[in-house]
Amino acid sequence: LTADPTSFIFSERTIRRIFPSLGNGKISDSFFKGLLQVHAGKKGYSSISTFSFSHATLQEFLAAFHLQLLPEKKQIKFWKENLKNASFAIVFRFFAGLTNLSSNGLVEQLVR
């Protein structure tokens, strides 16, 4: 996760590493079914495409989903470092909903 979850852009190289089945062909929007937007490289500027989430809310939900899968110690560490970062306000709301803030250890650590 980055310090600013609303501005995360993936390079074509990263996408190809995550999805090796893409091969070397052109990557189209239809492959991602609206989850990611393809920004084609412009001739004379860059031939490499970039990718971003179609909406920041989708990225924020997936960030919260990822966080709730982490061990409790890593969750505590992350939220201690980022709870006051306004960029993570929506991520925290999704995280709270996904976990029901069910970890007493997490809640106790965060309110200190």
Short mmCIF file of N, CA and C in Angstrom, two decimals:
data_model
loop_
_atom_site.label_atom_id
_atom_site.label_comp_id
_atom_site.label_asym_id
_atom_site.label_seq_id
_atom_site.Cartn_x
_atom_site.Cartn_y
_atom_site.Cartn_z
N LEU A 1 0.84 -1.18 0.00
CA LEU A 1 0.00 0.00 0.00
C LEU A 1 0.88 1.24 0.00
N THR A 2 0.44 2.23 -0.72
CA THR A 2 1.21 3.46 -0.79
C THR A 2 0.65 4.47 0.20
N ALA A 3 1.38 5.54 0.40
CA ALA A 3 0.93 6.59 1.31
C ALA A 3 -0.30 7.30 0.79
N ASP A 4 -0.51 7.26 -0.51
CA ASP A 4 -1.68 7.90 -1.11
C ASP A 4 -2.42 6.87 -1.97
N PRO A 5 -3.40 6.19 -1.39
CA PRO A 5 -4.07 5.11 -2.13
C PRO A 5 -4.87 5.57 -3.33
N THR A 6 -5.11 6.86 -3.46
CA THR A 6 -5.94 7.33 -4.57
C THR A 6 -5.15 7.59 -5.83
N SER A 7 -3.84 7.44 -5.82
CA SER A 7 -3.06 7.76 -7.01
C SER A 7 -2.19 6.60 -7.46
N PHE A 8 -2.62 5.40 -7.24
CA PHE A 8 -1.80 4.25 -7.59
C PHE A 8 -2.01 3.87 -9.05
N ILE A 9 -0.93 3.87 -9.80
CA ILE A 9 -0.96 3.51 -11.21
C ILE A 9 0.00 2.36 -11.43
N PHE A 10 -0.45 1.35 -12.18
CA PHE A 10 0.37 0.19 -12.47
C PHE A 10 1.04 0.35 -13.83
N SER A 11 2.26 -0.10 -13.92
CA SER A 11 2.93 -0.10 -15.23
C SER A 11 2.53 -1.37 -15.98
N GLU A 12 2.73 -1.33 -17.28
CA GLU A 12 2.45 -2.51 -18.10
C GLU A 12 3.31 -3.68 -17.64
N ARG A 13 4.54 -3.40 -17.28
CA ARG A 13 5.46 -4.45 -16.80
C ARG A 13 4.90 -5.15 -15.56
N THR A 14 4.37 -4.38 -14.62
CA THR A 14 3.78 -4.95 -13.41
C THR A 14 2.57 -5.83 -13.75
N ILE A 15 1.71 -5.33 -14.61
CA ILE A 15 0.52 -6.09 -15.00
C ILE A 15 0.92 -7.41 -15.67
N ARG A 16 1.89 -7.36 -16.52
CA ARG A 16 2.34 -8.59 -17.20
C ARG A 16 2.97 -9.58 -16.21
N ARG A 17 3.62 -9.07 -15.17
CA ARG A 17 4.19 -9.94 -14.15
C ARG A 17 3.08 -10.60 -13.32
N ILE A 18 2.05 -9.86 -13.01
CA ILE A 18 0.93 -10.39 -12.21
C ILE A 18 0.07 -11.35 -13.04
N PHE A 19 -0.09 -11.05 -14.32
CA PHE A 19 -0.92 -11.85 -15.21
C PHE A 19 -0.07 -12.40 -16.36
N PRO A 20 0.76 -13.42 -16.10
CA PRO A 20 1.64 -13.94 -17.15
C PRO A 20 0.89 -14.52 -18.35
N SER A 21 -0.36 -14.88 -18.16
CA SER A 21 -1.14 -15.45 -19.25
C SER A 21 -1.42 -14.43 -20.35
N LEU A 22 -1.16 -13.15 -20.10
CA LEU A 22 -1.38 -12.12 -21.12
C LEU A 22 -0.40 -12.25 -22.28
N GLY A 23 0.75 -12.86 -22.01
CA GLY A 23 1.76 -12.98 -23.06
C GLY A 23 2.29 -11.62 -23.45
N ASN A 24 2.65 -11.47 -24.71
CA ASN A 24 3.22 -10.21 -25.19
C ASN A 24 2.26 -9.41 -26.06
N GLY A 25 1.04 -9.87 -26.19
CA GLY A 25 0.07 -9.18 -27.04
C GLY A 25 -0.46 -7.90 -26.41
N LYS A 26 -1.29 -7.20 -27.17
CA LYS A 26 -1.91 -5.97 -26.70
C LYS A 26 -2.89 -6.30 -25.57
N ILE A 27 -2.90 -5.47 -24.56
CA ILE A 27 -3.81 -5.67 -23.43
C ILE A 27 -5.01 -4.76 -23.62
N SER A 28 -6.20 -5.33 -23.60
CA SER A 28 -7.41 -4.52 -23.80
C SER A 28 -8.18 -4.35 -22.50
N ASP A 29 -9.02 -3.32 -22.49
CA ASP A 29 -9.87 -3.05 -21.33
C ASP A 29 -10.76 -4.25 -20.99
N SER A 30 -11.20 -4.99 -22.00
CA SER A 30 -12.14 -6.08 -21.78
C SER A 30 -11.56 -7.18 -20.90
N PHE A 31 -10.24 -7.33 -20.88
CA PHE A 31 -9.62 -8.36 -20.05
C PHE A 31 -9.91 -8.11 -18.58
N PHE A 32 -9.96 -6.87 -18.15
CA PHE A 32 -10.12 -6.53 -16.74
C PHE A 32 -11.57 -6.30 -16.33
N LYS A 33 -12.49 -6.41 -17.26
CA LYS A 33 -13.93 -6.32 -16.98
C LYS A 33 -14.30 -5.09 -16.15
N GLY A 34 -13.64 -3.97 -16.41
CA GLY A 34 -13.97 -2.74 -15.72
C GLY A 34 -13.24 -2.52 -14.39
N LEU A 35 -12.49 -3.50 -13.91
CA LEU A 35 -11.77 -3.32 -12.65
C LEU A 35 -10.58 -2.38 -12.81
N LEU A 36 -9.89 -2.51 -13.92
CA LEU A 36 -8.76 -1.63 -14.22
C LEU A 36 -9.01 -0.94 -15.55
N GLN A 37 -8.55 0.28 -15.65
CA GLN A 37 -8.62 1.00 -16.91
C GLN A 37 -7.25 0.95 -17.57
N VAL A 38 -7.24 0.75 -18.86
CA VAL A 38 -6.00 0.74 -19.63
C VAL A 38 -5.80 2.13 -20.22
N HIS A 39 -4.62 2.69 -19.99
CA HIS A 39 -4.25 3.98 -20.56
C HIS A 39 -3.14 3.70 -21.56
N ALA A 40 -3.50 3.64 -22.83
CA ALA A 40 -2.53 3.28 -23.87
C ALA A 40 -1.43 4.32 -23.96
N GLY A 41 -0.21 3.82 -24.20
CA GLY A 41 0.92 4.72 -24.42
C GLY A 41 0.70 5.52 -25.69
N LYS A 42 1.16 6.75 -25.70
CA LYS A 42 0.97 7.61 -26.87
C LYS A 42 2.21 7.58 -27.75
N LYS A 43 1.98 7.57 -29.02
CA LYS A 43 3.09 7.55 -29.98
C LYS A 43 3.94 8.81 -29.80
N GLY A 44 5.24 8.63 -29.73
CA GLY A 44 6.14 9.75 -29.55
C GLY A 44 6.34 10.13 -28.10
N TYR A 45 5.49 9.62 -27.23
CA TYR A 45 5.60 9.92 -25.81
C TYR A 45 6.08 8.68 -25.07
N SER A 46 5.33 7.63 -25.17
CA SER A 46 5.68 6.37 -24.55
C SER A 46 4.85 5.28 -25.20
N SER A 47 5.48 4.17 -25.49
CA SER A 47 4.73 3.07 -26.09
C SER A 47 4.21 2.12 -25.03
N ILE A 48 4.51 2.40 -23.78
CA ILE A 48 4.10 1.51 -22.69
C ILE A 48 2.80 2.01 -22.09
N SER A 49 1.85 1.10 -21.93
CA SER A 49 0.57 1.44 -21.33
C SER A 49 0.68 1.49 -19.81
N THR A 50 -0.23 2.22 -19.19
CA THR A 50 -0.37 2.20 -17.74
C THR A 50 -1.79 1.80 -17.41
N PHE A 51 -2.00 1.42 -16.17
CA PHE A 51 -3.30 0.90 -15.72
C PHE A 51 -3.63 1.52 -14.38
N SER A 52 -4.91 1.79 -14.17
CA SER A 52 -5.35 2.30 -12.87
C SER A 52 -6.73 1.72 -12.57
N PHE A 53 -7.11 1.78 -11.31
CA PHE A 53 -8.44 1.31 -10.96
C PHE A 53 -9.48 2.22 -11.59
N SER A 54 -10.61 1.65 -11.98
CA SER A 54 -11.64 2.44 -12.64
C SER A 54 -12.26 3.47 -11.70
N HIS A 55 -12.17 3.24 -10.41
CA HIS A 55 -12.66 4.20 -9.42
C HIS A 55 -11.87 4.02 -8.14
N ALA A 56 -11.57 5.12 -7.47
CA ALA A 56 -10.77 5.06 -6.23
C ALA A 56 -11.43 4.19 -5.17
N THR A 57 -12.76 4.18 -5.12
CA THR A 57 -13.46 3.39 -4.12
C THR A 57 -13.17 1.91 -4.26
N LEU A 58 -13.05 1.45 -5.49
CA LEU A 58 -12.72 0.05 -5.73
C LEU A 58 -11.33 -0.26 -5.17
N GLN A 59 -10.39 0.61 -5.42
CA GLN A 59 -9.04 0.43 -4.90
C GLN A 59 -9.04 0.46 -3.37
N GLU A 60 -9.80 1.36 -2.79
CA GLU A 60 -9.86 1.46 -1.33
C GLU A 60 -10.46 0.21 -0.71
N PHE A 61 -11.51 -0.34 -1.33
CA PHE A 61 -12.09 -1.58 -0.82
C PHE A 61 -11.08 -2.72 -0.90
N LEU A 62 -10.40 -2.85 -2.03
CA LEU A 62 -9.44 -3.94 -2.18
C LEU A 62 -8.26 -3.78 -1.23
N ALA A 63 -7.87 -2.55 -0.93
CA ALA A 63 -6.82 -2.31 0.06
C ALA A 63 -7.29 -2.77 1.43
N ALA A 64 -8.52 -2.45 1.80
CA ALA A 64 -9.07 -2.88 3.09
C ALA A 64 -9.19 -4.40 3.15
N PHE A 65 -9.60 -5.00 2.05
CA PHE A 65 -9.72 -6.46 2.00
C PHE A 65 -8.35 -7.10 2.21
N HIS A 66 -7.33 -6.55 1.55
CA HIS A 66 -5.96 -7.05 1.72
C HIS A 66 -5.52 -6.91 3.18
N LEU A 67 -5.78 -5.76 3.77
CA LEU A 67 -5.36 -5.52 5.16
C LEU A 67 -6.01 -6.49 6.13
N GLN A 68 -7.27 -6.81 5.91
CA GLN A 68 -7.95 -7.72 6.86
C GLN A 68 -7.44 -9.15 6.76
N LEU A 69 -6.72 -9.46 5.69
CA LEU A 69 -6.13 -10.79 5.54
C LEU A 69 -4.76 -10.90 6.23
N LEU A 70 -4.17 -9.77 6.58
CA LEU A 70 -2.86 -9.77 7.21
C LEU A 70 -2.94 -10.23 8.67
N PRO A 71 -1.83 -10.72 9.21
CA PRO A 71 -1.81 -11.05 10.64
C PRO A 71 -2.09 -9.79 11.47
N GLU A 72 -2.65 -9.98 12.64
CA GLU A 72 -3.06 -8.87 13.48
C GLU A 72 -1.91 -7.90 13.76
N LYS A 73 -0.72 -8.40 14.00
CA LYS A 73 0.43 -7.52 14.29
C LYS A 73 0.71 -6.57 13.13
N LYS A 74 0.59 -7.08 11.90
CA LYS A 74 0.82 -6.23 10.73
C LYS A 74 -0.31 -5.21 10.57
N GLN A 75 -1.53 -5.62 10.89
CA GLN A 75 -2.65 -4.69 10.83
C GLN A 75 -2.43 -3.54 11.82
N ILE A 76 -2.05 -3.89 13.04
CA ILE A 76 -1.81 -2.87 14.07
C ILE A 76 -0.72 -1.91 13.62
N LYS A 77 0.38 -2.48 13.13
CA LYS A 77 1.50 -1.64 12.67
C LYS A 77 1.05 -0.69 11.56
N PHE A 78 0.31 -1.22 10.59
CA PHE A 78 -0.16 -0.39 9.47
C PHE A 78 -1.05 0.74 9.97
N TRP A 79 -2.04 0.41 10.80
CA TRP A 79 -2.99 1.44 11.22
C TRP A 79 -2.35 2.44 12.17
N LYS A 80 -1.38 2.00 12.98
CA LYS A 80 -0.69 2.97 13.84
C LYS A 80 0.04 4.01 13.00
N GLU A 81 0.57 3.58 11.87
CA GLU A 81 1.31 4.49 10.99
C GLU A 81 0.39 5.33 10.11
N ASN A 82 -0.82 4.85 9.82
CA ASN A 82 -1.65 5.50 8.81
C ASN A 82 -3.04 5.94 9.24
N LEU A 83 -3.43 5.68 10.47
CA LEU A 83 -4.80 5.98 10.88
C LEU A 83 -5.15 7.46 10.75
N LYS A 84 -4.19 8.34 10.98
CA LYS A 84 -4.46 9.78 10.90
C LYS A 84 -4.23 10.34 9.51
N ASN A 85 -3.84 9.48 8.56
CA ASN A 85 -3.65 9.90 7.17
C ASN A 85 -5.02 9.95 6.50
N ALA A 86 -5.45 11.13 6.12
CA ALA A 86 -6.78 11.31 5.54
C ALA A 86 -6.99 10.46 4.29
N SER A 87 -5.91 10.12 3.59
CA SER A 87 -6.02 9.31 2.38
C SER A 87 -6.55 7.91 2.68
N PHE A 88 -6.42 7.48 3.93
CA PHE A 88 -6.86 6.13 4.30
C PHE A 88 -8.20 6.11 5.04
N ALA A 89 -8.91 7.23 5.08
CA ALA A 89 -10.17 7.30 5.82
C ALA A 89 -11.19 6.30 5.28
N ILE A 90 -11.35 6.25 3.98
CA ILE A 90 -12.32 5.32 3.39
C ILE A 90 -11.83 3.88 3.52
N VAL A 91 -10.53 3.68 3.38
CA VAL A 91 -9.97 2.33 3.56
C VAL A 91 -10.30 1.84 4.96
N PHE A 92 -10.14 2.71 5.96
CA PHE A 92 -10.44 2.31 7.33
C PHE A 92 -11.93 1.98 7.50
N ARG A 93 -12.79 2.73 6.87
CA ARG A 93 -14.23 2.44 6.98
C ARG A 93 -14.55 1.06 6.40
N PHE A 94 -13.97 0.77 5.23
CA PHE A 94 -14.17 -0.56 4.66
C PHE A 94 -13.57 -1.63 5.56
N PHE A 95 -12.38 -1.37 6.09
CA PHE A 95 -11.71 -2.31 6.98
C PHE A 95 -12.58 -2.59 8.21
N ALA A 96 -13.12 -1.54 8.79
CA ALA A 96 -13.98 -1.70 9.97
C ALA A 96 -15.21 -2.53 9.64
N GLY A 97 -15.78 -2.32 8.47
CA GLY A 97 -16.95 -3.09 8.06
C GLY A 97 -16.61 -4.55 7.79
N LEU A 98 -15.48 -4.78 7.14
CA LEU A 98 -15.08 -6.15 6.83
C LEU A 98 -14.73 -6.96 8.06
N THR A 99 -14.15 -6.31 9.05
CA THR A 99 -13.68 -7.03 10.24
C THR A 99 -14.60 -6.86 11.43
N ASN A 100 -15.56 -5.97 11.35
CA ASN A 100 -16.39 -5.59 12.50
C ASN A 100 -15.50 -5.14 13.65
N LEU A 101 -14.28 -4.75 13.31
CA LEU A 101 -13.25 -4.43 14.30
C LEU A 101 -13.26 -5.49 15.40
N SER A 102 -13.32 -6.75 14.97
CA SER A 102 -13.50 -7.88 15.87
C SER A 102 -12.28 -8.21 16.71
N SER A 103 -11.14 -7.69 16.35
CA SER A 103 -9.93 -7.98 17.11
C SER A 103 -9.80 -7.01 18.27
N ASN A 104 -9.97 -7.50 19.48
CA ASN A 104 -9.84 -6.64 20.65
C ASN A 104 -8.45 -6.03 20.73
N GLY A 105 -7.44 -6.81 20.36
CA GLY A 105 -6.07 -6.31 20.40
C GLY A 105 -5.89 -5.13 19.47
N LEU A 106 -6.50 -5.21 18.30
CA LEU A 106 -6.38 -4.13 17.32
C LEU A 106 -7.05 -2.87 17.85
N VAL A 107 -8.26 -3.00 18.35
CA VAL A 107 -9.00 -1.83 18.86
C VAL A 107 -8.24 -1.20 20.03
N GLU A 108 -7.77 -2.02 20.96
CA GLU A 108 -7.03 -1.50 22.12
C GLU A 108 -5.78 -0.76 21.68
N GLN A 109 -5.07 -1.29 20.71
CA GLN A 109 -3.84 -0.65 20.22
C GLN A 109 -4.15 0.67 19.52
N LEU A 110 -5.23 0.73 18.81
CA LEU A 110 -5.55 1.93 18.05
C LEU A 110 -6.08 3.07 18.90
N VAL A 111 -6.72 2.76 20.00
CA VAL A 111 -7.28 3.83 20.83
C VAL A 111 -6.27 4.37 21.84
N ARG A 112 -5.13 3.75 21.93
CA ARG A 112 -4.09 4.26 22.85
C ARG A 112 -3.47 5.51 22.32
#
